[in-house]
Amino acid sequence: MSDHDPAPEDESVVDPRSSSATSTTSIEAWAKVFDLMSDPTRLRLLLRIHFAGPIRVSDLADQTGIREGTVSQALRVLRAAEAVSTERDGRSIYYSLADPVIHDLLHRLVGDDPHAR
């Protein structure tokens, strides 16, 4: 990075211009992130979680128009990849983004506009 580039906010986010971003380990990690985000259903859910914050499966289904079973299946994949985390409140389970790299990519993709497509 040059002297005029701002320092990354999160040390776990790899600067793609750095040599560490092109290491085999980093390339595999990036490939996994892009694989998760390449599925339209998972990407739609990630975007909704990004803007809604902690949200239940039923609310995700209502807000995205995706069947609850499909939402649950996609969330299992995202949770196994540690892209989302859960928090229980009584009988409800809320999903939140857990991966700072995915959060950063989504923010760069659509900024602060929840209606951007």
Short mmCIF file of N, CA and C in Angstrom, two decimals:
data_model
loop_
_atom_site.label_atom_id
_atom_site.label_comp_id
_atom_site.label_asym_id
_atom_site.label_seq_id
_atom_site.Cartn_x
_atom_site.Cartn_y
_atom_site.Cartn_z
N MET A 1 0.84 -1.18 0.00
CA MET A 1 0.00 0.00 0.00
C MET A 1 0.88 1.23 0.00
N SER A 2 0.40 2.30 -0.65
CA SER A 2 1.15 3.54 -0.65
C SER A 2 0.82 4.33 0.61
N ASP A 3 1.59 5.39 0.83
CA ASP A 3 1.40 6.20 2.03
C ASP A 3 0.06 6.90 2.07
N HIS A 4 -0.54 7.15 0.90
CA HIS A 4 -1.81 7.87 0.89
C HIS A 4 -3.02 6.95 0.97
N ASP A 5 -2.83 5.64 0.92
CA ASP A 5 -3.94 4.71 1.05
C ASP A 5 -4.34 4.58 2.51
N PRO A 6 -5.64 4.62 2.79
CA PRO A 6 -6.06 4.45 4.18
C PRO A 6 -5.80 3.02 4.65
N ALA A 7 -5.55 2.90 5.94
CA ALA A 7 -5.34 1.57 6.53
C ALA A 7 -6.67 0.84 6.52
N PRO A 8 -6.66 -0.48 6.31
CA PRO A 8 -7.92 -1.22 6.34
C PRO A 8 -8.54 -1.14 7.72
N GLU A 9 -9.87 -1.05 7.77
CA GLU A 9 -10.56 -0.98 9.04
C GLU A 9 -10.47 -2.29 9.80
N ASP A 10 -10.47 -3.39 9.08
CA ASP A 10 -10.46 -4.71 9.68
C ASP A 10 -9.24 -5.45 9.16
N GLU A 11 -8.36 -5.83 10.06
CA GLU A 11 -7.11 -6.49 9.66
C GLU A 11 -7.36 -7.81 8.95
N SER A 12 -8.54 -8.43 9.14
CA SER A 12 -8.80 -9.71 8.50
C SER A 12 -9.19 -9.55 7.03
N VAL A 13 -9.49 -8.33 6.61
CA VAL A 13 -9.82 -8.07 5.22
C VAL A 13 -8.51 -7.88 4.47
N VAL A 14 -8.26 -8.74 3.50
CA VAL A 14 -7.01 -8.70 2.75
C VAL A 14 -7.11 -7.66 1.66
N ASP A 15 -6.11 -6.79 1.57
CA ASP A 15 -6.04 -5.81 0.50
C ASP A 15 -5.65 -6.54 -0.78
N PRO A 16 -6.52 -6.53 -1.80
CA PRO A 16 -6.24 -7.31 -3.01
C PRO A 16 -4.98 -6.85 -3.73
N ARG A 17 -4.46 -5.68 -3.41
CA ARG A 17 -3.23 -5.19 -4.05
C ARG A 17 -1.98 -5.73 -3.36
N SER A 18 -2.14 -6.33 -2.19
CA SER A 18 -0.98 -6.83 -1.45
C SER A 18 -0.57 -8.20 -1.96
N SER A 19 0.69 -8.54 -1.71
CA SER A 19 1.18 -9.84 -2.15
C SER A 19 0.50 -10.98 -1.39
N SER A 20 0.06 -10.72 -0.17
CA SER A 20 -0.60 -11.78 0.59
C SER A 20 -1.95 -12.15 -0.01
N ALA A 21 -2.54 -11.23 -0.78
CA ALA A 21 -3.83 -11.51 -1.41
C ALA A 21 -3.71 -12.53 -2.53
N THR A 22 -2.51 -12.73 -3.04
CA THR A 22 -2.33 -13.67 -4.15
C THR A 22 -1.68 -14.97 -3.70
N SER A 23 -1.52 -15.15 -2.40
CA SER A 23 -0.99 -16.42 -1.92
C SER A 23 -2.03 -17.51 -2.16
N THR A 24 -1.60 -18.74 -2.21
CA THR A 24 -2.51 -19.85 -2.46
C THR A 24 -3.62 -19.88 -1.43
N THR A 25 -3.28 -19.66 -0.16
CA THR A 25 -4.28 -19.67 0.90
C THR A 25 -5.32 -18.58 0.68
N SER A 26 -4.87 -17.37 0.35
CA SER A 26 -5.80 -16.27 0.13
C SER A 26 -6.67 -16.51 -1.09
N ILE A 27 -6.10 -17.04 -2.14
CA ILE A 27 -6.89 -17.30 -3.35
C ILE A 27 -7.98 -18.33 -3.05
N GLU A 28 -7.65 -19.35 -2.29
CA GLU A 28 -8.66 -20.35 -1.92
C GLU A 28 -9.75 -19.73 -1.05
N ALA A 29 -9.36 -18.85 -0.14
CA ALA A 29 -10.34 -18.18 0.72
C ALA A 29 -11.26 -17.29 -0.12
N TRP A 30 -10.68 -16.53 -1.05
CA TRP A 30 -11.49 -15.68 -1.93
C TRP A 30 -12.44 -16.53 -2.76
N ALA A 31 -11.96 -17.66 -3.28
CA ALA A 31 -12.79 -18.54 -4.10
C ALA A 31 -13.99 -19.03 -3.30
N LYS A 32 -13.79 -19.36 -2.03
CA LYS A 32 -14.91 -19.81 -1.18
C LYS A 32 -15.93 -18.71 -0.98
N VAL A 33 -15.45 -17.48 -0.77
CA VAL A 33 -16.35 -16.35 -0.59
C VAL A 33 -17.18 -16.14 -1.85
N PHE A 34 -16.50 -16.11 -2.99
CA PHE A 34 -17.22 -15.88 -4.24
C PHE A 34 -18.15 -17.05 -4.59
N ASP A 35 -17.77 -18.26 -4.20
CA ASP A 35 -18.65 -19.41 -4.41
C ASP A 35 -19.94 -19.24 -3.61
N LEU A 36 -19.82 -18.81 -2.36
CA LEU A 36 -21.02 -18.57 -1.53
C LEU A 36 -21.91 -17.51 -2.15
N MET A 37 -21.29 -16.45 -2.67
CA MET A 37 -22.04 -15.32 -3.19
C MET A 37 -22.50 -15.54 -4.63
N SER A 38 -22.05 -16.61 -5.28
CA SER A 38 -22.42 -16.84 -6.68
C SER A 38 -23.82 -17.41 -6.85
N ASP A 39 -24.38 -17.95 -5.79
CA ASP A 39 -25.74 -18.49 -5.85
C ASP A 39 -26.72 -17.33 -5.65
N PRO A 40 -27.64 -17.11 -6.60
CA PRO A 40 -28.57 -15.98 -6.49
C PRO A 40 -29.41 -15.97 -5.20
N THR A 41 -29.84 -17.13 -4.74
CA THR A 41 -30.63 -17.18 -3.51
C THR A 41 -29.79 -16.76 -2.32
N ARG A 42 -28.59 -17.32 -2.21
CA ARG A 42 -27.73 -16.96 -1.08
C ARG A 42 -27.35 -15.48 -1.13
N LEU A 43 -27.07 -14.97 -2.33
CA LEU A 43 -26.71 -13.56 -2.46
C LEU A 43 -27.88 -12.67 -2.06
N ARG A 44 -29.09 -13.02 -2.49
CA ARG A 44 -30.27 -12.24 -2.09
C ARG A 44 -30.43 -12.24 -0.57
N LEU A 45 -30.23 -13.40 0.05
CA LEU A 45 -30.36 -13.48 1.51
C LEU A 45 -29.26 -12.69 2.21
N LEU A 46 -28.04 -12.80 1.71
CA LEU A 46 -26.94 -12.04 2.30
C LEU A 46 -27.20 -10.54 2.22
N LEU A 47 -27.69 -10.08 1.09
CA LEU A 47 -28.02 -8.66 0.94
C LEU A 47 -29.11 -8.24 1.91
N ARG A 48 -30.15 -9.06 2.05
CA ARG A 48 -31.24 -8.71 2.97
C ARG A 48 -30.73 -8.68 4.41
N ILE A 49 -29.91 -9.67 4.80
CA ILE A 49 -29.35 -9.69 6.15
C ILE A 49 -28.44 -8.48 6.35
N HIS A 50 -27.68 -8.14 5.32
CA HIS A 50 -26.78 -6.98 5.39
C HIS A 50 -27.56 -5.71 5.74
N PHE A 51 -28.71 -5.51 5.12
CA PHE A 51 -29.47 -4.30 5.35
C PHE A 51 -30.42 -4.39 6.53
N ALA A 52 -30.97 -5.57 6.80
CA ALA A 52 -31.96 -5.71 7.86
C ALA A 52 -31.34 -5.89 9.24
N GLY A 53 -30.10 -6.36 9.27
CA GLY A 53 -29.51 -6.69 10.56
C GLY A 53 -30.07 -8.02 11.03
N PRO A 54 -30.03 -8.30 12.31
CA PRO A 54 -30.53 -9.59 12.80
C PRO A 54 -31.96 -9.81 12.34
N ILE A 55 -32.20 -10.98 11.72
CA ILE A 55 -33.50 -11.24 11.11
C ILE A 55 -33.83 -12.73 11.18
N ARG A 56 -35.12 -13.03 11.35
CA ARG A 56 -35.59 -14.42 11.43
C ARG A 56 -35.83 -15.00 10.04
N VAL A 57 -35.86 -16.33 9.96
CA VAL A 57 -36.10 -17.03 8.70
C VAL A 57 -37.42 -16.58 8.09
N SER A 58 -38.48 -16.53 8.89
CA SER A 58 -39.80 -16.16 8.36
C SER A 58 -39.79 -14.74 7.79
N ASP A 59 -39.07 -13.83 8.43
CA ASP A 59 -38.98 -12.46 7.92
C ASP A 59 -38.15 -12.40 6.64
N LEU A 60 -37.08 -13.19 6.59
CA LEU A 60 -36.28 -13.27 5.35
C LEU A 60 -37.14 -13.78 4.20
N ALA A 61 -37.93 -14.81 4.48
CA ALA A 61 -38.81 -15.38 3.44
C ALA A 61 -39.82 -14.33 2.97
N ASP A 62 -40.44 -13.64 3.90
CA ASP A 62 -41.43 -12.61 3.55
C ASP A 62 -40.81 -11.48 2.73
N GLN A 63 -39.65 -11.03 3.15
CA GLN A 63 -39.02 -9.87 2.52
C GLN A 63 -38.37 -10.19 1.18
N THR A 64 -38.02 -11.44 0.95
CA THR A 64 -37.35 -11.80 -0.30
C THR A 64 -38.25 -12.55 -1.27
N GLY A 65 -39.38 -13.05 -0.77
CA GLY A 65 -40.27 -13.84 -1.62
C GLY A 65 -39.75 -15.25 -1.87
N ILE A 66 -38.83 -15.70 -1.04
CA ILE A 66 -38.26 -17.04 -1.16
C ILE A 66 -38.94 -17.93 -0.11
N ARG A 67 -39.29 -19.16 -0.50
CA ARG A 67 -39.95 -20.08 0.44
C ARG A 67 -39.07 -20.32 1.67
N GLU A 68 -39.73 -20.48 2.82
CA GLU A 68 -39.00 -20.68 4.08
C GLU A 68 -38.04 -21.86 4.03
N GLY A 69 -38.46 -22.97 3.42
CA GLY A 69 -37.60 -24.14 3.32
C GLY A 69 -36.34 -23.84 2.53
N THR A 70 -36.48 -23.08 1.47
CA THR A 70 -35.33 -22.70 0.65
C THR A 70 -34.42 -21.75 1.42
N VAL A 71 -35.03 -20.82 2.16
CA VAL A 71 -34.26 -19.90 3.00
C VAL A 71 -33.47 -20.69 4.03
N SER A 72 -34.13 -21.61 4.71
CA SER A 72 -33.46 -22.41 5.74
C SER A 72 -32.29 -23.21 5.17
N GLN A 73 -32.50 -23.79 4.00
CA GLN A 73 -31.44 -24.58 3.37
C GLN A 73 -30.24 -23.69 3.02
N ALA A 74 -30.50 -22.52 2.46
CA ALA A 74 -29.42 -21.61 2.10
C ALA A 74 -28.69 -21.10 3.35
N LEU A 75 -29.45 -20.85 4.41
CA LEU A 75 -28.83 -20.38 5.65
C LEU A 75 -27.95 -21.46 6.29
N ARG A 76 -28.32 -22.72 6.13
CA ARG A 76 -27.47 -23.80 6.64
C ARG A 76 -26.11 -23.77 5.95
N VAL A 77 -26.12 -23.55 4.63
CA VAL A 77 -24.86 -23.47 3.89
C VAL A 77 -24.06 -22.25 4.35
N LEU A 78 -24.72 -21.11 4.49
CA LEU A 78 -24.03 -19.89 4.91
C LEU A 78 -23.50 -20.00 6.34
N ARG A 79 -24.27 -20.66 7.19
CA ARG A 79 -23.82 -20.83 8.57
C ARG A 79 -22.63 -21.79 8.65
N ALA A 80 -22.67 -22.87 7.88
CA ALA A 80 -21.55 -23.84 7.85
C ALA A 80 -20.27 -23.17 7.36
N ALA A 81 -20.41 -22.19 6.48
CA ALA A 81 -19.25 -21.46 5.96
C ALA A 81 -18.88 -20.28 6.86
N GLU A 82 -19.60 -20.12 7.96
CA GLU A 82 -19.39 -19.04 8.92
C GLU A 82 -19.58 -17.66 8.31
N ALA A 83 -20.45 -17.58 7.30
CA ALA A 83 -20.78 -16.30 6.69
C ALA A 83 -21.85 -15.58 7.52
N VAL A 84 -22.69 -16.37 8.19
CA VAL A 84 -23.71 -15.81 9.07
C VAL A 84 -23.60 -16.48 10.44
N SER A 85 -24.11 -15.77 11.43
CA SER A 85 -24.16 -16.32 12.78
C SER A 85 -25.60 -16.24 13.27
N THR A 86 -25.88 -16.94 14.35
CA THR A 86 -27.23 -16.95 14.89
C THR A 86 -27.22 -16.49 16.34
N GLU A 87 -28.37 -15.97 16.72
CA GLU A 87 -28.59 -15.60 18.11
C GLU A 87 -30.03 -15.96 18.45
N ARG A 88 -30.20 -16.68 19.54
CA ARG A 88 -31.54 -17.12 19.95
C ARG A 88 -32.12 -16.11 20.93
N ASP A 89 -33.41 -15.82 20.71
CA ASP A 89 -34.17 -14.96 21.62
C ASP A 89 -35.48 -15.69 21.87
N GLY A 90 -35.51 -16.45 22.96
CA GLY A 90 -36.69 -17.28 23.23
C GLY A 90 -36.77 -18.38 22.19
N ARG A 91 -37.88 -18.42 21.47
CA ARG A 91 -38.07 -19.44 20.43
C ARG A 91 -37.59 -18.98 19.06
N SER A 92 -37.21 -17.72 18.95
CA SER A 92 -36.79 -17.16 17.66
C SER A 92 -35.28 -17.22 17.50
N ILE A 93 -34.84 -17.49 16.28
CA ILE A 93 -33.41 -17.47 15.95
C ILE A 93 -33.21 -16.36 14.93
N TYR A 94 -32.29 -15.48 15.23
CA TYR A 94 -31.98 -14.35 14.37
C TYR A 94 -30.64 -14.58 13.67
N TYR A 95 -30.59 -14.27 12.40
CA TYR A 95 -29.37 -14.43 11.59
C TYR A 95 -28.74 -13.07 11.33
N SER A 96 -27.42 -13.02 11.44
CA SER A 96 -26.64 -11.81 11.18
C SER A 96 -25.43 -12.17 10.34
N LEU A 97 -24.90 -11.18 9.63
CA LEU A 97 -23.65 -11.40 8.92
C LEU A 97 -22.54 -11.60 9.92
N ALA A 98 -21.69 -12.57 9.68
CA ALA A 98 -20.59 -12.86 10.59
C ALA A 98 -19.23 -12.66 9.93
N ASP A 99 -19.19 -12.63 8.61
CA ASP A 99 -17.93 -12.56 7.89
C ASP A 99 -17.66 -11.12 7.46
N PRO A 100 -16.61 -10.50 8.00
CA PRO A 100 -16.34 -9.10 7.65
C PRO A 100 -15.98 -8.90 6.18
N VAL A 101 -15.42 -9.90 5.54
CA VAL A 101 -15.08 -9.78 4.11
C VAL A 101 -16.37 -9.71 3.29
N ILE A 102 -17.32 -10.58 3.60
CA ILE A 102 -18.60 -10.56 2.88
C ILE A 102 -19.33 -9.25 3.14
N HIS A 103 -19.30 -8.80 4.38
CA HIS A 103 -19.93 -7.51 4.72
C HIS A 103 -19.32 -6.40 3.86
N ASP A 104 -18.01 -6.36 3.78
CA ASP A 104 -17.33 -5.33 3.00
C ASP A 104 -17.67 -5.44 1.52
N LEU A 105 -17.68 -6.65 0.98
CA LEU A 105 -18.02 -6.84 -0.43
C LEU A 105 -19.45 -6.39 -0.72
N LEU A 106 -20.39 -6.74 0.15
CA LEU A 106 -21.78 -6.34 -0.05
C LEU A 106 -21.92 -4.83 0.01
N HIS A 107 -21.22 -4.23 0.95
CA HIS A 107 -21.27 -2.78 1.09
C HIS A 107 -20.72 -2.11 -0.16
N ARG A 108 -19.63 -2.64 -0.69
CA ARG A 108 -19.05 -2.09 -1.92
C ARG A 108 -19.95 -2.34 -3.12
N LEU A 109 -20.66 -3.44 -3.10
CA LEU A 109 -21.54 -3.81 -4.20
C LEU A 109 -22.72 -2.87 -4.31
N VAL A 110 -23.37 -2.59 -3.20
CA VAL A 110 -24.60 -1.80 -3.24
C VAL A 110 -24.58 -0.57 -2.34
N GLY A 111 -23.50 -0.34 -1.63
CA GLY A 111 -23.43 0.83 -0.76
C GLY A 111 -24.45 0.77 0.35
N ASP A 112 -25.11 1.89 0.58
CA ASP A 112 -26.10 1.97 1.65
C ASP A 112 -27.53 1.88 1.13
N ASP A 113 -27.68 1.54 -0.15
CA ASP A 113 -29.01 1.52 -0.76
C ASP A 113 -29.59 0.09 -0.72
N PRO A 114 -30.56 -0.14 0.18
CA PRO A 114 -31.15 -1.48 0.28
C PRO A 114 -31.94 -1.87 -0.96
N HIS A 115 -32.24 -0.93 -1.85
CA HIS A 115 -33.02 -1.22 -3.04
C HIS A 115 -32.16 -1.41 -4.27
N ALA A 116 -30.84 -1.27 -4.12
CA ALA A 116 -29.93 -1.43 -5.25
C ALA A 116 -29.96 -2.89 -5.71
N ARG A 117 -29.85 -3.11 -6.98
CA ARG A 117 -29.89 -4.49 -7.52
C ARG A 117 -28.70 -4.70 -8.41
#
